[in-house]
mmCIF file of C-alpha atoms in Angstrom:
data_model
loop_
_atom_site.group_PDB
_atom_site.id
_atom_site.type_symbol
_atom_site.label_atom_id
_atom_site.label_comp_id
_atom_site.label_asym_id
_atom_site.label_seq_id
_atom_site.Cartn_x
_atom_site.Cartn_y
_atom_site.Cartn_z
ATOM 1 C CA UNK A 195 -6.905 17.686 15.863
ATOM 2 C CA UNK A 196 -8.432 14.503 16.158
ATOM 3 C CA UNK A 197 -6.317 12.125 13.829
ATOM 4 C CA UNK A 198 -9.524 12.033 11.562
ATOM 5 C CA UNK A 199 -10.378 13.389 8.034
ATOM 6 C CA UNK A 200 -12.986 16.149 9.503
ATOM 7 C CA UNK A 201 -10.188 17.772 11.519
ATOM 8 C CA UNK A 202 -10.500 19.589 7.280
ATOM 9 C CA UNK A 203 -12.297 22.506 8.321
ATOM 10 C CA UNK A 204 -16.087 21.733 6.320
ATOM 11 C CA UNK A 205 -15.664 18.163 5.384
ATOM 12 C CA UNK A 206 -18.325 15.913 7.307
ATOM 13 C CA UNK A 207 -18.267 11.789 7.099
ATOM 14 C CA UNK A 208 -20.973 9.947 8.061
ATOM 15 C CA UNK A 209 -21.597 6.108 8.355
ATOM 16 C CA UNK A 210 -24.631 3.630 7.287
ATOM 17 C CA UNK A 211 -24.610 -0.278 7.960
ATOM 18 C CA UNK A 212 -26.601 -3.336 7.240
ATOM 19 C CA UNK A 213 -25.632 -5.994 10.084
ATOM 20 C CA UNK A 214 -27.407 -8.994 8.523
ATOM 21 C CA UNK A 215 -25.629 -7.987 5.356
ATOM 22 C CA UNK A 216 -22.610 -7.505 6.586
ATOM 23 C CA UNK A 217 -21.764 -4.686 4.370
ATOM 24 C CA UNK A 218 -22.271 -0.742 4.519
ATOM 25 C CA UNK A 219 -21.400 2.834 3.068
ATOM 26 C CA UNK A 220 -19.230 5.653 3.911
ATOM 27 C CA UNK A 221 -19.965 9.280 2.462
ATOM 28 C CA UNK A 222 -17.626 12.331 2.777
ATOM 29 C CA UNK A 223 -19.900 15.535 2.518
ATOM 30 C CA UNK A 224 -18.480 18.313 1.979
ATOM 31 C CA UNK A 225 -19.855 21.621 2.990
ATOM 32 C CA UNK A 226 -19.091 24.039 -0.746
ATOM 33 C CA UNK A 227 -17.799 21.779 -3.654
ATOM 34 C CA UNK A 228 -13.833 20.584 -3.392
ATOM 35 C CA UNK A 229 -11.480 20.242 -6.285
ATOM 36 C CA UNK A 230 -10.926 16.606 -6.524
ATOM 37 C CA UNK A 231 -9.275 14.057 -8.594
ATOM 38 C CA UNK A 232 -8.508 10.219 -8.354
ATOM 39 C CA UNK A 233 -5.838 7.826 -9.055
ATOM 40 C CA UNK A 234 -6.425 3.972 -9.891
ATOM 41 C CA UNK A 235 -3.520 1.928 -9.244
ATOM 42 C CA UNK A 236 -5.283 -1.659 -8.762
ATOM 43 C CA UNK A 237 -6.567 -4.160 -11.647
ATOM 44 C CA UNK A 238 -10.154 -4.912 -10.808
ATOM 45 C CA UNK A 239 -11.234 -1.455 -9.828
ATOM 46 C CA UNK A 240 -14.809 -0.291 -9.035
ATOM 47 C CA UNK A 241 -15.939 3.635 -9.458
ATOM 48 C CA UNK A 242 -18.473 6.303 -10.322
ATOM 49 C CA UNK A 243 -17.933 9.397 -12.040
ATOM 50 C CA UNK A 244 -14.587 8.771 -12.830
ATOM 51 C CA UNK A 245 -14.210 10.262 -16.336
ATOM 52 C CA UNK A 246 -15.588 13.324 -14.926
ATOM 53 C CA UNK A 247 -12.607 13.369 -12.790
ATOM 54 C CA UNK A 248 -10.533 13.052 -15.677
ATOM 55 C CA UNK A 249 -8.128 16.181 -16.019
ATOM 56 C CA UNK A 250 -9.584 16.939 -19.160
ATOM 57 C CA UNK A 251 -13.565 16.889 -18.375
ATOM 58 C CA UNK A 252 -15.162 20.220 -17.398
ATOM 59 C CA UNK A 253 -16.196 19.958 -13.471
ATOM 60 C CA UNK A 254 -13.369 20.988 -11.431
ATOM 61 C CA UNK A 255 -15.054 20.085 -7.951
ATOM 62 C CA UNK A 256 -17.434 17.912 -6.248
ATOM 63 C CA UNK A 257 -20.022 17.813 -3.491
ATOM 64 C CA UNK A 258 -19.046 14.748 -1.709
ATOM 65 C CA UNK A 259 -17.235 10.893 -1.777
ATOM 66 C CA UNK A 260 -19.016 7.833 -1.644
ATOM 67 C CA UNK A 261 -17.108 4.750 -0.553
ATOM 68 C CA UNK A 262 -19.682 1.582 -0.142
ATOM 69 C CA UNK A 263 -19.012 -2.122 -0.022
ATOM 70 C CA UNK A 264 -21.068 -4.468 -2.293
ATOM 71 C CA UNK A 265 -18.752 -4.679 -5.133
ATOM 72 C CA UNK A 266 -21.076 -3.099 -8.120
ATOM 73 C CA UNK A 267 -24.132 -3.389 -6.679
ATOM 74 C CA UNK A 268 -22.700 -1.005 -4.259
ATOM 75 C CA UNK A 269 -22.270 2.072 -6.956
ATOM 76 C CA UNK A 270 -25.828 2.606 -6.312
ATOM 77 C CA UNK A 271 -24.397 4.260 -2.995
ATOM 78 C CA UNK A 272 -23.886 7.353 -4.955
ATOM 79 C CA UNK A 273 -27.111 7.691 -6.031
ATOM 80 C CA UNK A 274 -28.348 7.944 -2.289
ATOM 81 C CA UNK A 275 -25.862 10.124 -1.724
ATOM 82 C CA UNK A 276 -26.836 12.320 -4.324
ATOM 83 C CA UNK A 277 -30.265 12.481 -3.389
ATOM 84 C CA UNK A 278 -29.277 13.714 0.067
ATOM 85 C CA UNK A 279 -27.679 16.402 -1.829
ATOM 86 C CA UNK A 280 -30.131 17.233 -4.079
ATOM 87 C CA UNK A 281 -32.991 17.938 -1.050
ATOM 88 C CA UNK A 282 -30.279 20.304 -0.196
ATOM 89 C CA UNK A 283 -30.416 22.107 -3.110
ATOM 90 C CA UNK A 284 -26.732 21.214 -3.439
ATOM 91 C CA UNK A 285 -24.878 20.304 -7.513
ATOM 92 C CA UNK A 286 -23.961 21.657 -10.392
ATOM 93 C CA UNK A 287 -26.053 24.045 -12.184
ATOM 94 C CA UNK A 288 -26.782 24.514 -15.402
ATOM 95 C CA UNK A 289 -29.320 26.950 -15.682
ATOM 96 C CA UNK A 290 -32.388 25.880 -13.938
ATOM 97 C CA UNK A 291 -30.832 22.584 -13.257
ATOM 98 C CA UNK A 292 -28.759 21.696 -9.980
ATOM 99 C CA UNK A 293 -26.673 18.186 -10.191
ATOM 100 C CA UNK A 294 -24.896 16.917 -7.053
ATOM 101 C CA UNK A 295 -21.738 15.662 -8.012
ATOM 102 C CA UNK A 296 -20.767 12.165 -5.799
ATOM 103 C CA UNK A 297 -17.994 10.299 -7.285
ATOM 104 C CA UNK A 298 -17.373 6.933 -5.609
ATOM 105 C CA UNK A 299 -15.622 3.324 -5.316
ATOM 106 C CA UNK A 300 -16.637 0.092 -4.173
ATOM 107 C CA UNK A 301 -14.823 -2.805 -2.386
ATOM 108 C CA UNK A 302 -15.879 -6.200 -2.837
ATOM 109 C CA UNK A 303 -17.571 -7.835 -0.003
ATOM 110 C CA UNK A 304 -19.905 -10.319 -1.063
ATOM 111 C CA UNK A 305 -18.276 -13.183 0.362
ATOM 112 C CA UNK A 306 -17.776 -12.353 3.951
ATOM 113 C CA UNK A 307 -20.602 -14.569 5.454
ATOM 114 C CA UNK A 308 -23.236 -11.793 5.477
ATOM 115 C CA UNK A 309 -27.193 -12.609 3.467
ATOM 116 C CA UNK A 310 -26.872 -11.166 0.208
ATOM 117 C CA UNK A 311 -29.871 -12.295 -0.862
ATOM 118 C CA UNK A 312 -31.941 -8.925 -0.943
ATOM 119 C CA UNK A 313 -34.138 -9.736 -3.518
ATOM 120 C CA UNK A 314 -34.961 -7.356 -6.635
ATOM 121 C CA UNK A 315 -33.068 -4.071 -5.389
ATOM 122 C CA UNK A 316 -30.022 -3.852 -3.847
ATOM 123 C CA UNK A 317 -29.339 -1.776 -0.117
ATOM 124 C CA UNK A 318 -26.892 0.113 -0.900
ATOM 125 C CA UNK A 319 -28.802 3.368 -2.458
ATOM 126 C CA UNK A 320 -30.707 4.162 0.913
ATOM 127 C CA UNK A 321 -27.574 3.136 2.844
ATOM 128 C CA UNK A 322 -25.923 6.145 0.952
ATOM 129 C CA UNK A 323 -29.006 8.112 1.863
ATOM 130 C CA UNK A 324 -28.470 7.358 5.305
ATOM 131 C CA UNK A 325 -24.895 7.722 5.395
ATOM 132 C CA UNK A 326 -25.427 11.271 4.523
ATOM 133 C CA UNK A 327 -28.240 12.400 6.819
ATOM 134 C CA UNK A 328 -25.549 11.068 9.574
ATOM 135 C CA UNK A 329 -22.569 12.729 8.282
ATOM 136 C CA UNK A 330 -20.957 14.591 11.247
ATOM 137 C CA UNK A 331 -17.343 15.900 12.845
ATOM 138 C CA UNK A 332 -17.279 12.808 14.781
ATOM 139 C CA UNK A 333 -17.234 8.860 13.115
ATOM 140 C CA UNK A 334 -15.886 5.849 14.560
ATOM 141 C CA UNK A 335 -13.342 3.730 12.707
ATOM 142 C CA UNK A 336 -13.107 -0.401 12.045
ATOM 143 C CA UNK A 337 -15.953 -2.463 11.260
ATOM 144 C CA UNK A 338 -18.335 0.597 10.414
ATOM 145 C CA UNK A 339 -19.368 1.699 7.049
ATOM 146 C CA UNK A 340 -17.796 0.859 3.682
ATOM 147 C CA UNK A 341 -15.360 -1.230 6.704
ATOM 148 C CA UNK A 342 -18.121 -2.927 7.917
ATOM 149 C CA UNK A 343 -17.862 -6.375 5.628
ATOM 150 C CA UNK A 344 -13.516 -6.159 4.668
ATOM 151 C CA UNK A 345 -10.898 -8.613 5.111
ATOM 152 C CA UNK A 346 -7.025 -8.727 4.634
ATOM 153 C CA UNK A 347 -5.058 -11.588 3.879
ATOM 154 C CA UNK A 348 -4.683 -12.439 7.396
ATOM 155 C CA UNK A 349 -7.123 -10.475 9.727
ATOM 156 C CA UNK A 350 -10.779 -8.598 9.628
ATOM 157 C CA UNK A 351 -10.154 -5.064 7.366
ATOM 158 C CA UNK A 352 -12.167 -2.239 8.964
ATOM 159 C CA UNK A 353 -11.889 1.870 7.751
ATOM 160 C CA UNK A 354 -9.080 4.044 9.271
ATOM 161 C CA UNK A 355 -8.808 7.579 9.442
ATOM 162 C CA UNK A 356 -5.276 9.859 10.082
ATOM 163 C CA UNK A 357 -4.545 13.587 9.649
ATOM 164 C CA UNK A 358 -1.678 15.820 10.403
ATOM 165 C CA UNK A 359 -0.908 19.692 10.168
ATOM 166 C CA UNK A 360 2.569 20.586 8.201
ATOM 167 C CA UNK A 361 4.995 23.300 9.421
ATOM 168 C CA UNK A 362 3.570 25.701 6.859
ATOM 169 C CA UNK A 363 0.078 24.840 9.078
ATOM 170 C CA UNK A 364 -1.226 23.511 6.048
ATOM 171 C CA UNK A 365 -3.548 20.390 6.932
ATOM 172 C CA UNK A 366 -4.159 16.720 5.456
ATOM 173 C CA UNK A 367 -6.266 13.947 6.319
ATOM 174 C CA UNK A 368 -7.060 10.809 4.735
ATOM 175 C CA UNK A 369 -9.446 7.861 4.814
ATOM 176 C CA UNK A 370 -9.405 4.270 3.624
ATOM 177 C CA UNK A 371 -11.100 1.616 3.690
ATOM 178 C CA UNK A 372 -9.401 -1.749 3.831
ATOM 179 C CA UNK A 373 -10.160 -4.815 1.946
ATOM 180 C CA UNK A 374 -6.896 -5.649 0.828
ATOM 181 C CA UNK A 375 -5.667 -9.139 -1.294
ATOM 182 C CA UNK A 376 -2.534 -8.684 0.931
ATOM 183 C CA UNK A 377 -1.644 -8.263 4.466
ATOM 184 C CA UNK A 378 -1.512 -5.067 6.890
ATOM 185 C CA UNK A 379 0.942 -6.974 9.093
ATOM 186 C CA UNK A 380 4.153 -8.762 8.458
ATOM 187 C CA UNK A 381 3.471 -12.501 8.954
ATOM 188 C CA UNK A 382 0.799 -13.543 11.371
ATOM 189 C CA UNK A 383 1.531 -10.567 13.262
ATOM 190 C CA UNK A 384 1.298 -8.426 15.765
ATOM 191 C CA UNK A 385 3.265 -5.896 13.490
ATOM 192 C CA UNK A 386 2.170 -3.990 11.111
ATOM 193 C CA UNK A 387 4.111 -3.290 8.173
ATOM 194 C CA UNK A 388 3.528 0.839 8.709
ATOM 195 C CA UNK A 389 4.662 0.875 12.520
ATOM 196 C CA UNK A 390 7.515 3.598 11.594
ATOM 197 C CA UNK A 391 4.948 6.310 10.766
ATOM 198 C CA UNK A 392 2.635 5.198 13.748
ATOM 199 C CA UNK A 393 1.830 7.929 16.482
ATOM 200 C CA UNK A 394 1.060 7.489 19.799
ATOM 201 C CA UNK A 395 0.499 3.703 19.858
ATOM 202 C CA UNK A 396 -2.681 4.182 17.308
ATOM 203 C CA UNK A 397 -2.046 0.762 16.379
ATOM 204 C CA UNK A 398 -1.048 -1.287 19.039
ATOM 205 C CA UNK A 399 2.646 0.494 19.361
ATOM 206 C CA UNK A 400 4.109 -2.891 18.394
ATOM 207 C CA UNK A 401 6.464 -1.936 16.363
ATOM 208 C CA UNK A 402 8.398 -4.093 13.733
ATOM 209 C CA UNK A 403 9.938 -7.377 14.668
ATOM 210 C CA UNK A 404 13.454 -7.438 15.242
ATOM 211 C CA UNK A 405 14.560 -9.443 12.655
ATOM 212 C CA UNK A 406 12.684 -10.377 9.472
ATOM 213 C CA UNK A 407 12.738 -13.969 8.541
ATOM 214 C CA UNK A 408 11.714 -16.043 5.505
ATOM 215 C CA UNK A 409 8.284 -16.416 6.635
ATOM 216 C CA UNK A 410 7.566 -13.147 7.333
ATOM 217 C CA UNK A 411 8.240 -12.112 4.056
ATOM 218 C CA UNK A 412 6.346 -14.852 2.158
ATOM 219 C CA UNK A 413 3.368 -13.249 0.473
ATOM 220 C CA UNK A 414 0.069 -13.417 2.011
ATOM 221 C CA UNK A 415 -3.072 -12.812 -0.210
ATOM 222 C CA UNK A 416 -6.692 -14.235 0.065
ATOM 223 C CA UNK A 417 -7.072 -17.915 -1.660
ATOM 224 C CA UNK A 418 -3.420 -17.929 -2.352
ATOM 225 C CA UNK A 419 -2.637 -18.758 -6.144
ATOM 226 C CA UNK A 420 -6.770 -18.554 -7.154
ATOM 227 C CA UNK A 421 -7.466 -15.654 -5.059
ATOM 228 C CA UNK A 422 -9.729 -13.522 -7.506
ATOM 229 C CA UNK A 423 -10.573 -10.009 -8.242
ATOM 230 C CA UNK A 424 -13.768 -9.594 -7.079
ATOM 231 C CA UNK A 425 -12.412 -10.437 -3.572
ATOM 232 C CA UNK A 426 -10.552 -6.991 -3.001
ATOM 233 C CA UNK A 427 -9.496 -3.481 -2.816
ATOM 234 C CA UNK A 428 -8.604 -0.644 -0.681
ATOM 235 C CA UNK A 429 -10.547 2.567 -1.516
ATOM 236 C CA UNK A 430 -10.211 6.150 0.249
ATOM 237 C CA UNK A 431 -9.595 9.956 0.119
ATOM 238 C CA UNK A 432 -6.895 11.992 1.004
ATOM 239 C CA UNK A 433 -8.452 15.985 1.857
ATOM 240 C CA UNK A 434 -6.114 19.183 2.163
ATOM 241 C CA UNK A 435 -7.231 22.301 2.952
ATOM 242 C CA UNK A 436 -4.385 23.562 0.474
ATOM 243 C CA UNK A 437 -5.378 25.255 -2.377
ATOM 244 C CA UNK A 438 -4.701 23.340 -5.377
ATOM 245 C CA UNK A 439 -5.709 22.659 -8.726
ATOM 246 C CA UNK A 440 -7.279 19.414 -10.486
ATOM 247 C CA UNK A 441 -3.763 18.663 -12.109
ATOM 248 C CA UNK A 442 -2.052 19.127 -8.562
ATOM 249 C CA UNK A 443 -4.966 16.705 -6.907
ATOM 250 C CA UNK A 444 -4.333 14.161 -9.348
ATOM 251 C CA UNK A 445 -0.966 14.205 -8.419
ATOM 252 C CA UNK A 446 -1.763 14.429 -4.462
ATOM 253 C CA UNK A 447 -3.083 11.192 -4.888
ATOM 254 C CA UNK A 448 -0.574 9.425 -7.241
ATOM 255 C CA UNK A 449 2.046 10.449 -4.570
ATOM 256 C CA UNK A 450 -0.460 9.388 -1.316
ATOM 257 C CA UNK A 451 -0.335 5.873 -2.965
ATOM 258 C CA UNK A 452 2.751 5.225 -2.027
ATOM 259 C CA UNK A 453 1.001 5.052 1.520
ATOM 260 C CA UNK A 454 -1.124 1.906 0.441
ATOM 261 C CA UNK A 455 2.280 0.256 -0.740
ATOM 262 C CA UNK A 456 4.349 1.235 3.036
ATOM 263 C CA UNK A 457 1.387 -0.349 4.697
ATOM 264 C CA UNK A 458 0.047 -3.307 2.707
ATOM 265 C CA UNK A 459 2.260 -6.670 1.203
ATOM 266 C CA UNK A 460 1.636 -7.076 -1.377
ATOM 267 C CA UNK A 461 -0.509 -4.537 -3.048
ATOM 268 C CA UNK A 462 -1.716 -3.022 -6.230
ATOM 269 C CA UNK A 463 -2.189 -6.479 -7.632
ATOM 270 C CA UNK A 464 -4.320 -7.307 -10.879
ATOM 271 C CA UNK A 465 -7.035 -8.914 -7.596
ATOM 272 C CA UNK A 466 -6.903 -5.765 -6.068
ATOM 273 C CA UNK A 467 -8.445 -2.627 -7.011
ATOM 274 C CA UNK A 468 -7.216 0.090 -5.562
ATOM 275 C CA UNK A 469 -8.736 3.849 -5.857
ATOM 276 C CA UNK A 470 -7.503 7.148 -4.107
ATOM 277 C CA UNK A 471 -9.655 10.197 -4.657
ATOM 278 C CA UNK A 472 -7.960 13.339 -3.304
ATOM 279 C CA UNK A 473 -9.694 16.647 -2.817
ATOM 280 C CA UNK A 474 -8.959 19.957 -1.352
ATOM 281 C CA UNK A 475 -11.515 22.672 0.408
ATOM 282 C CA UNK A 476 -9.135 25.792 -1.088
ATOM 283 C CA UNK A 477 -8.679 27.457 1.994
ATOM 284 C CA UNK A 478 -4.678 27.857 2.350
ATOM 285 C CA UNK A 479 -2.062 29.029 -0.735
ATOM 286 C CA UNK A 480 0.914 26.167 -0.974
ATOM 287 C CA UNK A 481 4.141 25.865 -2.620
ATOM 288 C CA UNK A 482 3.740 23.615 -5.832
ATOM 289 C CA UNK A 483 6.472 21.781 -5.727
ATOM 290 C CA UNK A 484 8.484 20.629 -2.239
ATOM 291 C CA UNK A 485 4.438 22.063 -0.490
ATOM 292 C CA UNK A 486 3.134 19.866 -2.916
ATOM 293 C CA UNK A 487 5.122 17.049 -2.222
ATOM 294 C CA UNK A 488 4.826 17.201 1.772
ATOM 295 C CA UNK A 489 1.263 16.861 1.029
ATOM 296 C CA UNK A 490 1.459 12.829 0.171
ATOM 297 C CA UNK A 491 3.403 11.755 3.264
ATOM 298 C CA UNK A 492 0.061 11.007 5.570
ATOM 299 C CA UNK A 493 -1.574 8.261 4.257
ATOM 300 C CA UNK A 494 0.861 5.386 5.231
ATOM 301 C CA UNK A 495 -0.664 4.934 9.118
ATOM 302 C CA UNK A 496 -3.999 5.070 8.043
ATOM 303 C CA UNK A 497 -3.915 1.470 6.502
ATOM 304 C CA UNK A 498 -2.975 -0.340 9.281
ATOM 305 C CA UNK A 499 -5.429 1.835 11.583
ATOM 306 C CA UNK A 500 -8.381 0.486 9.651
ATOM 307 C CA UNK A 501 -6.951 -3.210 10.281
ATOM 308 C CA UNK A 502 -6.468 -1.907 14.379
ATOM 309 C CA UNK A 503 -9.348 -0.788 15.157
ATOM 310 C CA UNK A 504 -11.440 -3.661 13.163
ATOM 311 C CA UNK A 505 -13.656 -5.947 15.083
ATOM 312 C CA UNK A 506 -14.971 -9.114 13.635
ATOM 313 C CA UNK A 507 -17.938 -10.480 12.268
ATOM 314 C CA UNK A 508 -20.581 -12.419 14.020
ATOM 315 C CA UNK A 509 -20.430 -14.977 11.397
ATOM 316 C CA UNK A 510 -19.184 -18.749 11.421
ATOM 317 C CA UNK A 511 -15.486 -19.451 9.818
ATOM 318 C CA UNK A 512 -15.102 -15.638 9.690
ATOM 319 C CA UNK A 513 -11.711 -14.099 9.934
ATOM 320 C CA UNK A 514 -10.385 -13.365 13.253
ATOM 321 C CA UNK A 515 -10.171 -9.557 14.305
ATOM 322 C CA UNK A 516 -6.031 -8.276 14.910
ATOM 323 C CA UNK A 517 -7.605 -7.210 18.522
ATOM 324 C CA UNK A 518 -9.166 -10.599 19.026
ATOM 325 C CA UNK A 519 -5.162 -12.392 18.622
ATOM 326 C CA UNK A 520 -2.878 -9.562 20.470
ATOM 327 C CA UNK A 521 -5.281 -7.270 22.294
ATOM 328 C CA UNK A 522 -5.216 -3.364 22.793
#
């Protein structure tokens, strides 16, 4: 186990940036189709494919995840994503037809200091290409990827990854990308509002203050009062190797939510827009209920990872990185 989403036996992320942009994509491959579903809990969210996630729309699984920055110009990610795919000979057929299937969400990131002026087409298609030629076991975490261009209230957003194995050996995993309205860590900082699920210092091993004042607890969002929606969102997936069916996904990530809410303050705001997908390879036979349950207690770490591990961006007036105000 390497505390990363591809410790799910055949699921593959790989990572494709644009420095002078400031902005980049993040595609989860997976190696046979997944049962997935998704959960919106934010009010400016931005997605692809997501009535054919819907519980009542006919595909049951998918071929892979695209998570890009770019706000809508960045939907196009799926698109290069899917062409990937389709060299592959990888989709959904319908007779002589094959159709990769590549849901996806975008954060906003337009405003992060980074030349956005690309001229008639946007990157974001052949960054999704890319991202999917490099998809591999092995992908680093922070300012890479979809994380490349996101902010937090308070300090540079980056991606995160966590995953754990329950006593029934069943595994999780999750992924996020931060670009939160709120804040990762309570006040200024150094603590992060998850550090009771954190393992084995993978976020500084801070802790929580001991004793929460006033200030700590005021909220902290981007441009205060007139912060606006197209400034946000946290985006991710949550795997299993479980075997489980659309309904139960959908409800694997309605209950892995509650991760976004132990880790960032405030959150699900009308300026954010937050999207979980959750998916699961089929491999292992759970319990529906308590089994299914277990299932949603991972993603609360992987929040404030993304924040840790963040580095920031080579820009002027830029916000500062967590690592760049408390260290390691």
């Amino acid at each position: 186990m390497n505390n990363l989403l591809t410790d799910i036996a055949g699921v593959r992320v790989g990572h494709a940036e644009d420095a002078k942009v400031a902005s980049g994509t993040t595609a989860i491959i997976f190696d046979a189709p997944a049962v997935a579903a998704i959960d919106v809990r934010g009010g400016g969210p931005g997605t692809r494919e997501d009535a054919l996630l819907d519980l009542a729309s006919t595909v049951e699984r998918v071929d892979a995840i695209a998570l890009s920055g770019g706000s809508a110009f960045g939907i196009e990610a799926g698109g290069g994503v899917q062409a990937w795919l389709a060299e592959q000979g990888r989709g959904f057929r319908i007779r002589e037809a094959v159709i990769p299937i590549v849901p996806g969400a975008i954060v906003f990131d337009l405003l992060n200091g980074g030349d956005k002026a690309w001229g008639r087409f946007a990157p974001y298609r052949d960054l999704g290409y890319a991202a999917a030629v490099a998809a591999g076991h092995d992908f680093a975490l922070g300012s890479v990827g979809a994380g490349l261009g996101c902010t937090t209230a308070t300090f540079k957003g980056g991606l995160g990854s966590a995953s754990a194995v329950l006593p029934n050996g069943i595994k999780v995993a999750a992924i996020v990308v931060v670009n939160a309205v709120g804040s990762a860590t309570v006040g200024e900082g150094p603590w992060f509002w998850a550090a009771p699920f954190e393992e084995n210092g993978e976020f500084g091993g801070r802790g929580l203050p001991a004793k929460f004042t006033p200030d700590m607890l005021a909220m902290r969002i981007k441009g205060g009062p007139a912060a606006s929606a197209r400034e946000n969102t946290t985006i991710g997936a949550v795997v299993t190797d479980a075997t489980l069916t659309k309904a139960q996904a959908k409800r694997l990530a309605m209950i892995a939510h509650t991760g976004f809410a132990r880790a960032i303050y405030p959150v699900h705001a009308p300026t954010d827009g937050d999207v979980l997908f959750a998916a699961a390879t089929c491999e292992k036979p759970i319990e529906p209920l308590v089994g299914l349950t277990e299932l949603g207690t991972v993603a609360a770490n992987v929040v404030a990872r993304g924040v840790y591990s963040a580095t920031a961006l080579p820009f002027a007036g830029t916000l500062p990185a967590w690592k760049d105000c408390f260290g390691a």
